[in-house]
XYZ file of C-alpha atoms in Angstrom:
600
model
C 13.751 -8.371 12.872
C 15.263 -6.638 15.239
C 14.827 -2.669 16.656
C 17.331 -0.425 17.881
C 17.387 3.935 17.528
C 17.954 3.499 14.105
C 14.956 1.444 13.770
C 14.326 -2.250 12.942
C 16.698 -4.067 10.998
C 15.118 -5.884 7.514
C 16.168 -7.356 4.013
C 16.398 -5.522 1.032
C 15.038 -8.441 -0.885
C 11.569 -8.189 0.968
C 11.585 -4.793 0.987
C 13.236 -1.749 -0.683
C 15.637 0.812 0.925
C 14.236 4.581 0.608
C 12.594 7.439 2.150
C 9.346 9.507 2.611
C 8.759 11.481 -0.632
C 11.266 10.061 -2.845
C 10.495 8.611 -6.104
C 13.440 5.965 -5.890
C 14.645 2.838 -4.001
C 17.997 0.860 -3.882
C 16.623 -3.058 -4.449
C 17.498 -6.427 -6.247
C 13.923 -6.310 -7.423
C 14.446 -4.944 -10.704
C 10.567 -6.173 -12.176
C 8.012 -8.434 -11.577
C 9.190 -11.308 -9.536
C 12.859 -10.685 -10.941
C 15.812 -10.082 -8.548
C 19.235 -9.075 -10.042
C 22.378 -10.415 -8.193
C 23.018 -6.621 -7.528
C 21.497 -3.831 -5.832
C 20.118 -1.256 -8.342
C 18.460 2.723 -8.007
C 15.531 1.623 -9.497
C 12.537 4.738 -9.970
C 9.485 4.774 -10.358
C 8.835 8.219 -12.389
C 7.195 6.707 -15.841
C 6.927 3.475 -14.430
C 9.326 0.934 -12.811
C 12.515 1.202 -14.218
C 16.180 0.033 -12.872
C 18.364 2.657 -13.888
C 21.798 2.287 -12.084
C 23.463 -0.828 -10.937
C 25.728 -0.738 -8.344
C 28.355 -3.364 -7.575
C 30.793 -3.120 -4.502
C 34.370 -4.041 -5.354
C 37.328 -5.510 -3.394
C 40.389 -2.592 -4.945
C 42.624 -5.542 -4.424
C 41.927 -7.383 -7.113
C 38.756 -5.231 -9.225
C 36.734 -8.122 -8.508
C 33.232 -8.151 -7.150
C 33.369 -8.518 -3.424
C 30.700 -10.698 -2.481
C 28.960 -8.508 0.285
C 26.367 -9.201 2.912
C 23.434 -6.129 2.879
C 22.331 -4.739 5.910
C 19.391 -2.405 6.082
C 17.819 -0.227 8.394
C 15.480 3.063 8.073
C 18.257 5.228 7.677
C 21.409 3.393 6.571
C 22.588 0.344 3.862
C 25.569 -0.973 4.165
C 27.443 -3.292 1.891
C 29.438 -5.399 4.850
C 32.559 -7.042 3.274
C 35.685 -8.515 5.157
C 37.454 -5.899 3.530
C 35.666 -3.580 4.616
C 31.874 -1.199 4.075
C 30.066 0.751 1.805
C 27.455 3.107 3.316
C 24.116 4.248 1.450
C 21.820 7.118 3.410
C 19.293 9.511 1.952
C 20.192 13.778 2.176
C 16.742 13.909 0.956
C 13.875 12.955 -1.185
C 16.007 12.984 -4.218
C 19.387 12.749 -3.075
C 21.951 9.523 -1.672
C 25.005 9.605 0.059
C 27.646 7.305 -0.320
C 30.987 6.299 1.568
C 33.101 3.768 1.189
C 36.264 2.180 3.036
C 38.001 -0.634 1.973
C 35.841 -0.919 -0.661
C 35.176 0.183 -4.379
C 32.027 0.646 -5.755
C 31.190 0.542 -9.375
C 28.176 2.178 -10.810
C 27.167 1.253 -14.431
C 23.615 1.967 -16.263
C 21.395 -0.934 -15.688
C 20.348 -1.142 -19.593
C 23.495 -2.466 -21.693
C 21.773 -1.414 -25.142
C 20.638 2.703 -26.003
C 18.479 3.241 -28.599
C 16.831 6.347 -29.791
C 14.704 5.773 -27.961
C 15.683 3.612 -25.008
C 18.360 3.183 -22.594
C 20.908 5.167 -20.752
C 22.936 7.282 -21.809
C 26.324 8.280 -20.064
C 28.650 11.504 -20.211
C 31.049 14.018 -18.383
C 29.372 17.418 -17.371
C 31.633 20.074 -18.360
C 29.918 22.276 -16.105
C 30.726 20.800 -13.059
C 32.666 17.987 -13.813
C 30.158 15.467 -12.922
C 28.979 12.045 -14.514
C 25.569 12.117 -15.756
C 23.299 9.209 -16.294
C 20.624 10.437 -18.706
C 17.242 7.627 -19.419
C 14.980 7.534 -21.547
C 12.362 5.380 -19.591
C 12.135 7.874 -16.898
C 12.943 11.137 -18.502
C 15.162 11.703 -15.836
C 19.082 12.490 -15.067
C 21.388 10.831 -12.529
C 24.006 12.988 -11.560
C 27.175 11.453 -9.197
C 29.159 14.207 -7.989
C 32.613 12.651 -5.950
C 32.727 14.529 -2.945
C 36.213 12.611 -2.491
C 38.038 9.897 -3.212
C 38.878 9.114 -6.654
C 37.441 8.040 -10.319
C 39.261 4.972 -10.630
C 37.857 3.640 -14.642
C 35.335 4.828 -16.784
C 33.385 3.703 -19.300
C 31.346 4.271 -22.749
C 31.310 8.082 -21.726
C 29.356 9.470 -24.704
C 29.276 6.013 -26.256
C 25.898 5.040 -28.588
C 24.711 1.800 -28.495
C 25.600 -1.294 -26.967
C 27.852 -1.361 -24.117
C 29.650 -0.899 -20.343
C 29.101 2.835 -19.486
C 30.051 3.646 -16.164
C 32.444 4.970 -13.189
C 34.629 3.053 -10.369
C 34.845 4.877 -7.128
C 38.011 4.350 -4.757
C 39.212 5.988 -2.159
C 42.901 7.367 -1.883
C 45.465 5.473 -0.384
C 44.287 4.670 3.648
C 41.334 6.940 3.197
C 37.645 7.238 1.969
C 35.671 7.843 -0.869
C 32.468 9.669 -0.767
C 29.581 10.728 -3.762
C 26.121 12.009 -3.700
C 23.716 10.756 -6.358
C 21.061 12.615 -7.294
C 17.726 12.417 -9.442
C 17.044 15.332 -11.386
C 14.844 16.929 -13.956
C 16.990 18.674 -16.624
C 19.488 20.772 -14.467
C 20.336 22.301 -10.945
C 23.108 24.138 -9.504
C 26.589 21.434 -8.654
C 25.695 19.471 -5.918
C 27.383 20.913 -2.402
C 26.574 19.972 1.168
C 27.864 20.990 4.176
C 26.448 17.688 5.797
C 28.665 15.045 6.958
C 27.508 11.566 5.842
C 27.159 10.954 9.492
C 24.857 13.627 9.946
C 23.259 12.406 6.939
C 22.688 9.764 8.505
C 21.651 10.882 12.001
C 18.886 13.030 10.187
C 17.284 9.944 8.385
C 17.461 7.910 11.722
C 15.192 11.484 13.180
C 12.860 11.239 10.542
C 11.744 7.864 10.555
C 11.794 8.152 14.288
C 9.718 11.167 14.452
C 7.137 9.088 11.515
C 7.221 6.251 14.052
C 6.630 7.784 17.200
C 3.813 9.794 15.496
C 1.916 7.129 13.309
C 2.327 3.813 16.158
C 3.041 5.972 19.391
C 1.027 2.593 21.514
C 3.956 0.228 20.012
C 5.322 -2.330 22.580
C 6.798 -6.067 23.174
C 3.084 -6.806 22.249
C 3.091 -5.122 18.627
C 6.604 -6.278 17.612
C 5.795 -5.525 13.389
C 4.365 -1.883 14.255
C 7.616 -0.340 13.443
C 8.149 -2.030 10.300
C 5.060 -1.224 9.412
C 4.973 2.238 9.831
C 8.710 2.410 7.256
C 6.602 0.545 5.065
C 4.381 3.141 4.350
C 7.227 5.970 5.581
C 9.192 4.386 2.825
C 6.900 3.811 -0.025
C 5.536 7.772 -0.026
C 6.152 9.769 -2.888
C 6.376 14.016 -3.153
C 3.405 15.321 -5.523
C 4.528 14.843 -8.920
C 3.046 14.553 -12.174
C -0.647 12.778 -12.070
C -0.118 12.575 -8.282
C -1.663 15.122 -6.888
C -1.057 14.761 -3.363
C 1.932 12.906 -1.303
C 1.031 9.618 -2.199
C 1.712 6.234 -0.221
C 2.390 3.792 -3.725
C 1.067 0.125 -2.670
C 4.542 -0.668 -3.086
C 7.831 0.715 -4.609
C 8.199 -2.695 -5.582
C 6.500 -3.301 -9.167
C 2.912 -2.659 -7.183
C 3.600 0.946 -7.429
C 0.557 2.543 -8.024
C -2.385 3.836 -5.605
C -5.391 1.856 -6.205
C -8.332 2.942 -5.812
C -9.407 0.940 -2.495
C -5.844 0.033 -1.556
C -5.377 3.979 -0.453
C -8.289 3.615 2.462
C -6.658 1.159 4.508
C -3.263 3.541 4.296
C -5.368 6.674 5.064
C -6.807 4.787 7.997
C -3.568 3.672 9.632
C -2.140 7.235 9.256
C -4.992 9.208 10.408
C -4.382 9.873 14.459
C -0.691 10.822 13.989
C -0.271 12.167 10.696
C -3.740 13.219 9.808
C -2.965 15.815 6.844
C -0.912 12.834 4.946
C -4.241 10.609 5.644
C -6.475 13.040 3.769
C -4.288 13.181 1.039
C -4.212 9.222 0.615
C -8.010 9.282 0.773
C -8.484 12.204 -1.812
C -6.310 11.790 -4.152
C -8.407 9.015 -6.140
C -11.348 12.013 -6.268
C -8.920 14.072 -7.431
C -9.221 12.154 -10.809
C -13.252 11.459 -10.337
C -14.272 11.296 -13.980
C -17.425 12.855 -15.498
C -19.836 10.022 -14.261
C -18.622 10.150 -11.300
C -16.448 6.589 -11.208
C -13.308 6.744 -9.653
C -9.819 5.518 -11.510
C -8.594 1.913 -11.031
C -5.638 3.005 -10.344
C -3.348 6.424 -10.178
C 0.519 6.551 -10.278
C 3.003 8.936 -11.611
C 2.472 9.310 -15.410
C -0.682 6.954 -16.224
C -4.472 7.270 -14.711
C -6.593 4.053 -15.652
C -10.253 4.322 -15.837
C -10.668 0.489 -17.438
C -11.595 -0.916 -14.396
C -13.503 1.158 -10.828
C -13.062 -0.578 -7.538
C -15.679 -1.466 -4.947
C -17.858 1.571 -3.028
C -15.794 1.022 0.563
C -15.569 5.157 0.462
C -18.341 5.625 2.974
C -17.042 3.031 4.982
C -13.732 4.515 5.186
C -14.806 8.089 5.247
C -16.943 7.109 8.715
C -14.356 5.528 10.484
C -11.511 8.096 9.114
C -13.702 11.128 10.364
C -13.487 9.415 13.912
C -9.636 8.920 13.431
C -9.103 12.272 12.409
C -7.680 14.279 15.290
C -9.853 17.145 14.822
C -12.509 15.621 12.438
C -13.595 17.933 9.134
C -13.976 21.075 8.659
C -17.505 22.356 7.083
C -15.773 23.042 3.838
C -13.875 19.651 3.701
C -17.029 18.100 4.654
C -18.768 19.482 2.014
C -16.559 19.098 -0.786
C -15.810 15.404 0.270
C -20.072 14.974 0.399
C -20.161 16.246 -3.136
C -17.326 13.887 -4.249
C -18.952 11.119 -2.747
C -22.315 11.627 -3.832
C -21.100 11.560 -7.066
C -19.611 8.657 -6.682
C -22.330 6.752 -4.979
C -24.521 8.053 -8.487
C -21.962 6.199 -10.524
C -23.308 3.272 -8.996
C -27.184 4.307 -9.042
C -27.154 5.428 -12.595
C -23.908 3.958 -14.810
C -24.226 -0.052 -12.853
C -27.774 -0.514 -12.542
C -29.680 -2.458 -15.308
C -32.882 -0.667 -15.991
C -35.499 -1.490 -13.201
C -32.493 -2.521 -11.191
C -32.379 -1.976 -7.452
C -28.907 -3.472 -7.067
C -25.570 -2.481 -8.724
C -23.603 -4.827 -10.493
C -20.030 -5.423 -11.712
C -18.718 -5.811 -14.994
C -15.665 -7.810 -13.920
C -14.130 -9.359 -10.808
C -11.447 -6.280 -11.197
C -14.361 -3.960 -10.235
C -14.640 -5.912 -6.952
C -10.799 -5.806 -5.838
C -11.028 -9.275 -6.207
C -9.709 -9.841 -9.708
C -10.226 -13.665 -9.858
C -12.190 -15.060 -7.224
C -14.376 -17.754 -7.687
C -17.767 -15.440 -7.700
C -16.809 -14.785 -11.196
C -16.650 -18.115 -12.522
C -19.418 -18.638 -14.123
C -20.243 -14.671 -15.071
C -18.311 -11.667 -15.132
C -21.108 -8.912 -14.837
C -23.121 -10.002 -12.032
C -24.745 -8.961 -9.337
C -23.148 -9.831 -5.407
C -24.157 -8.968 -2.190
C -20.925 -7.601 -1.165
C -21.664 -4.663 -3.474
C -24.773 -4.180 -2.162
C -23.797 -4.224 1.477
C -20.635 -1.348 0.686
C -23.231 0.716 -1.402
C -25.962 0.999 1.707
C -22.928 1.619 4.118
C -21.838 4.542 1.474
C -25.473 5.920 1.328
C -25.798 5.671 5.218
C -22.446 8.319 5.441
C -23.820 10.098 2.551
C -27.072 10.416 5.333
C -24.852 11.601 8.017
C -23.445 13.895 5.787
C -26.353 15.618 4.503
C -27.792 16.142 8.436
C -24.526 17.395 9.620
C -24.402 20.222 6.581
C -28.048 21.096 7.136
C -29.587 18.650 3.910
C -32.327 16.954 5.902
C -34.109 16.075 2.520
C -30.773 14.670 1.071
C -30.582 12.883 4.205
C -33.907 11.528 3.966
C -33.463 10.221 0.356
C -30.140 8.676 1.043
C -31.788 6.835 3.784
C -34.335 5.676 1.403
C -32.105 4.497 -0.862
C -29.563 2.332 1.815
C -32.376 0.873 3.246
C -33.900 0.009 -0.168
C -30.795 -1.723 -1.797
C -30.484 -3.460 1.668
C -34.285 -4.745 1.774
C -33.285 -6.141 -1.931
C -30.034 -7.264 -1.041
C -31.450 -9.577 1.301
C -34.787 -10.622 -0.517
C -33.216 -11.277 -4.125
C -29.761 -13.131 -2.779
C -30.321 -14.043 0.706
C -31.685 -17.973 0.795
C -31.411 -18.439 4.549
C -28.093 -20.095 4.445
C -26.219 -18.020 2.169
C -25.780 -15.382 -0.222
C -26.354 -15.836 -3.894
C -24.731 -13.850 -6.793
C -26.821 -13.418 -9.679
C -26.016 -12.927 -13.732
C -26.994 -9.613 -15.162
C -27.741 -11.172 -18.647
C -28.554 -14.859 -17.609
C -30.670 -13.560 -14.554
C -29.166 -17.176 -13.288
C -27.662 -17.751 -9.341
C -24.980 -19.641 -7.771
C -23.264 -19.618 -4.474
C -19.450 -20.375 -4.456
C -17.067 -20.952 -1.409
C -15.020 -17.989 -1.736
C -14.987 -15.697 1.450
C -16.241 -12.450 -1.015
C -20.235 -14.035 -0.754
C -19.963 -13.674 3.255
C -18.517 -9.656 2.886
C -21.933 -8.196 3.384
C -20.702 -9.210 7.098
C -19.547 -5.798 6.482
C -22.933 -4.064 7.589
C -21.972 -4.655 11.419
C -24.816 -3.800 13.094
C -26.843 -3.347 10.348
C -27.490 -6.415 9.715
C -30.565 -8.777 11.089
C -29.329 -10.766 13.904
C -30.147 -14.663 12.491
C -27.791 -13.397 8.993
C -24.959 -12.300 11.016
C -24.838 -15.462 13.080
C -24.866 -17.671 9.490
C -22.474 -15.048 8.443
C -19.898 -15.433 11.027
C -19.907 -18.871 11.090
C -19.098 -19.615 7.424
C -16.636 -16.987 8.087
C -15.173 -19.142 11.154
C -15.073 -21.852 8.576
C -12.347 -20.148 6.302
C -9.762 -19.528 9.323
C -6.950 -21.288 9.332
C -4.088 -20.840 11.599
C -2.857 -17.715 9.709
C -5.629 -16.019 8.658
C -8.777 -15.966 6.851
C -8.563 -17.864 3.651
C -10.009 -16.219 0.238
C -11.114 -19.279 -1.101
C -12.220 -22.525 1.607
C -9.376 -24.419 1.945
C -11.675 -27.578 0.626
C -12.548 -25.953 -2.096
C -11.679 -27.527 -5.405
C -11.383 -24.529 -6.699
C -8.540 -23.394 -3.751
C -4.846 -22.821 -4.963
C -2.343 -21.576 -2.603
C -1.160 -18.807 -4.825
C -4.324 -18.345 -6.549
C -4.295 -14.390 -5.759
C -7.971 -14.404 -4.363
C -8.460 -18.258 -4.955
C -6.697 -18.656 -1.389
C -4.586 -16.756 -0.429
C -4.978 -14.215 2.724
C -5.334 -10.276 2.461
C -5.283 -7.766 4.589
C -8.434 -5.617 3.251
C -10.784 -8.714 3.456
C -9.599 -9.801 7.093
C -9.908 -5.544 8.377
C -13.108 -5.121 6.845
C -14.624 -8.953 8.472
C -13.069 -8.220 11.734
C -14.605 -4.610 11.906
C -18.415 -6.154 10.980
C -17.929 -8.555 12.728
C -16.556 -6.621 16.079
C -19.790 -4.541 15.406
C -22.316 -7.310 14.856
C -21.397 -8.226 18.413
C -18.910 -11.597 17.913
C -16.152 -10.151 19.327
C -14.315 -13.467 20.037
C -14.016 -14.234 16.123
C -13.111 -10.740 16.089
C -10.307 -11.003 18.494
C -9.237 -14.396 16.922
C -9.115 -13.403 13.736
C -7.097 -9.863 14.434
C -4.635 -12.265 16.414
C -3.821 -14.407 13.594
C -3.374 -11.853 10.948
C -1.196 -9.679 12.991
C 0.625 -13.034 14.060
C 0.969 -13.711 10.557
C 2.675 -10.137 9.469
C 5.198 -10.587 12.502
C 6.229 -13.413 11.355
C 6.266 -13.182 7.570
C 6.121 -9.611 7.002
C 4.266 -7.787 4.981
C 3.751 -9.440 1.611
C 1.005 -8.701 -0.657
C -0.856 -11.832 0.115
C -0.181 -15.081 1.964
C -0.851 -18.607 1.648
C -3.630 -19.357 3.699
C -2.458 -22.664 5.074
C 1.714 -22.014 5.382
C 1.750 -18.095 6.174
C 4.323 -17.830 3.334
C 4.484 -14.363 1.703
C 3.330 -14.051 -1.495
C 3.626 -11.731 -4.456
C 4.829 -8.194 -3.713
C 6.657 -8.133 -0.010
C 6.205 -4.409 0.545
C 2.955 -3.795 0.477
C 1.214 -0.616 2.043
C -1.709 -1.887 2.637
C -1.193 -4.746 4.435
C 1.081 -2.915 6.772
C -1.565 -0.394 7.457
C -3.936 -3.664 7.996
C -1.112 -4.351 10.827
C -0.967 -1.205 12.315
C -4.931 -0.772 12.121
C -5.273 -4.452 14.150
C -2.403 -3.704 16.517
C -3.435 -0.315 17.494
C -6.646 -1.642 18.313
C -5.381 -4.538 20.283
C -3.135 -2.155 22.196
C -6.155 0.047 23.251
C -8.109 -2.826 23.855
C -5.266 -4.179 26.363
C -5.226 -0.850 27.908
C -8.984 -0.136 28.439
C -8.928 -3.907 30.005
C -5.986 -3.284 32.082
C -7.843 0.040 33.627
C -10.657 -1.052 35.024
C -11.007 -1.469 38.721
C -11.167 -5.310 39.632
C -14.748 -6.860 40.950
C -14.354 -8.257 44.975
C -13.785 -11.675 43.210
C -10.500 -9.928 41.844
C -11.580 -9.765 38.241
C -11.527 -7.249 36.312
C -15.322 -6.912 34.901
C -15.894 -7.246 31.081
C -17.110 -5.042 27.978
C -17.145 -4.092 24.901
C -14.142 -4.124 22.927
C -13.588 -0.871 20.926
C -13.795 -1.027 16.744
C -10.598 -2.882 15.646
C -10.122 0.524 13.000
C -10.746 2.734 15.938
């Protein structure tokens, strides 16, 4: 990668081109794992769907020019020896493009319209634009020529199968220009009195101003931070539909929902420069907060899913994030956030306990975040100490909570209740050497090598000082020279692109490195930040890696592990400068201390 004002350079193919609040992208990645030859507007309103495709042209011969794509924040270009085709965002909802030397053709992406699928393609009469019209996203694409020409078109008004389309050229020795635009059901004719320089110029402010804001302790020494931060610039979306709030998807790649962990490790990273958008990423889940109290699986633009919860890392979150908040919580945010939580803490206390119970269990390794890890195997609705140890973190904010609002008898009950699923957290799974999960049903144990049994590492400080030294060394056992492995490398069970058989992810290694940072082994700490933000510089920012060849894996736009990046880097950074600012000893040494919390 490389950074200049307009901000680093990247491919298209790893990730998508677009901008804060818009609900579309320009990609190759059309669906799951499947990359068209061509660049398409693919949204994300009702799903993924590629709606446009858009070919570049050489006007010599009507051909496609083969093109090379470059990509930064603010601009696309199609590069071709004849010569370019220029792509910037006017706004959330609205490209620009120009083109010299160049044609572009833009066709519907879906050959075949049904009744009730497809695109279909006409000639406003109103304004005289062309008007893409689909039925998977309920949504209109309008191209307005701003100059230039309409070369060909195609199946204007035509039902079922076929080309339906427009060629854009420009006059003889000049340029052709066109805004698209995604719309509802109508709007005024497009006009602008921007240049498509000043189009550009704007973009290249924006993501500056994002950058500058969100990683302002960037350097040499953090050379991903500004990738990261148009990661999650890029993949926001404008309140629309079921979300409530700006929303950072996981992806605007085919991961592009907000899950309901996935959107702490995003409010995290965002919280010291843009603090309002932060809040919003780690509400919006509660927004949805069902009867019981259990929070979706997973939110996005027209579907909430409630098959599924994920893990209890809320309290976690919400403690550091009210340190990372410039100006912390107001009372009323406080206590509307302490009522959401509580409730879902209950969920846990009431809906997944078995009667007599002291621990929660899961009813599936989806529950966990960890879909298919090797816990599971031999039961799905078990018992695991990594629940345990998020729940007693939970109840110990829910503590803090109720002393700060003036609920010392809430307090006192939460307290109760952390240190009681703790005590049994320890005395029905802890052997000495490990932790155990345990069948709901079957009431049977068994320990597995995946790295989810040594999560209760989680507790930091919390935890008794002979665990967290067994802990943290079966956790030093799973690092390899990228990261910290899902699944033990010498596991049988250990497949490279086993999702969490293997591979590395970001949540795991930032919530290890943070217990571990506050259970006092600040070396593994520091080792294990090093390699995972090694890792991202060099292979981005993928949903997962392989553990032993650093390869991306899956999705390669993912929020979260960006924020992972920026949450390790910042905290390098500070670390570097604290070090850096203390006065040297007479032997010329600086002296030594504490490093701060890798997520503060």
């Amino acid at each position: 990668m490389t950074a200049a004002r307009s901000g680093p350079a990247f491919s298209v193919h790893d990730i998508p081109f677009s901008t804060h609040g818009s609900w579309f992208d320009l990609s190759p990645v059309v669906a799951e794992k499947t990359y068209a030859d061509d660049l398409h507007l693919v949204s994300h309103q009702n799903g993924m769907h590629a709606v446009l495709r858009l070919v570049p042209l050489d006007t010599t011969t009507g051909d496609r020019a083969a093109t090379r794509v470059e990509t930064t924040p603010s601009l696309l270009r199609w590069v071709h020896r004849s010569g370019t085709i220029g792509c910037a965002y006017e706004s959330a909802d609205v490209v620009r493009l120009r083109g010299e030397g160049l044609g572009l053709r833009i066709t519907a992406a879906a050959e075949a319209l049904t009744p009730f699928t497809g695109t279909y393609f006409f000639r406003d009469p109103v304004d005289g634009a062309h008007v893409f019209t689909s039925y998977e996203t309920g949504r209109r694409y309008r191209i307005t020529v701003l100059s230039g020409s309409v070369a060909e078109t195609s199946g204007s008004q035509a039902l079922g199968s076929g080309d339906r389309g427009l060629t854009l050229i420009a006059d003889a020795g000049g340029v052709w220009e066109a805004a698209v635009e995604e719309l509802d059901s109508a709007r005024r004719p497009y006009a602008s009195s921007q240049t498509f320089g000043r189009v550009v110029e704007a973009a290249e402010r924006a993501f500056a101003d994002f950058a500058d804001a969100v990683a302002p302790w960037r350097s040499s020494g953090t050379p991903a931070a500004e990738l990261a931060a148009y990661v999650l610039w890029s993949a926001t979306v404008r309140p629309v539909s079921l979300v409530t709030r700006p929303a950072v998807l996981m992806s605007k790649h085919w991961m592009d929902k907000v899950w309901s962990w996935d959107h702490c490790f995003n409010a995290l990273a965002l919280a010291p420069g843009a603090p309002a958008l932060a809040w919003d990423q780690f509400s919006l889940p509660f927004d949805h907060q069902d009867e019981s109290g259990a929070l979706p699986d997973s939110v996005t633009h027209s579907e909430v899913l409630y098959n599924f919860v994920k893990p209890p890392i809320h309290g976690w979150t919400l403690s550091h994030l009210r340190r990372r908040l410039p100006d912390g919580l107001g009372r009323t945010e406080l206590t509307e956030i302490y009522r959401r939580l509580g409730r879902w803490t209950d969920f846990w206390l009431t809906a997944r306990r078995a009667p007599g119970a002291v621990l929660p269990h899961y009813q599936h390794g989806n529950d966990s975040g960890w879909d298919n890890a090797t816990t599971f195997d031999p039961e799905r609705v078990v018992v695991t100490a990594d629940l345990a140890a998020f729940l007693a973190l939970q109840l110990r904010e829910l503590a803090a909570l109720a002393t700060e609002l003036g609920r010392p008898d809430e307090a006192r009950r939460w307290t109760r209740t952390a240190e009681a699923t703790q005590a049994a957290m320890l005395d029905e799974l802890w052997t000495g050497e490990r932790f155990l999960a345990r069948g709901v049903g079957s009431s049977q144990t068994w320990g597995t090598s995946s790295l989810l049994d040594l999560m209760p590492m989680a507790l930091g400080e919390h935890l008794p000082g002979n665990v967290s030294a067994v802990l943290a060394a079966r956790i030093e056992a799973h690092l390899t020279p990228h990261g910290l492995a899902t699944e033990l490398p010498t596991s049988p069970h250990y497949h490279s692109d086993g999702y969490w058989r293997g591979p590395i992810w970001a949540p795991a290694t930032v919530l290890i490195e943070d217990g571990l940072r506050r259970g006092g082994h600040h070396h593994l700490a520091d080792e294990i930040s090093a390699r995972f933000r090694g890792l991202c510089e060099t292979h981005g920012f993928a949903e997962n890696f392989d553990a032993l060849t650093g390869q991306g894996l899956r999705d390669r736009a993912y929020t979260w592990t960006a924020a992972g990046y920026l949450l390790l880097a910042e905290a390098h950074a500070l670390r570097d400068t604290e070090a850096a600012s203390r006065p040297r000893t007479p032997t010329g040494r600086r002296p030594t201390g504490p490093a701060p919390m890798s997520s503060n």
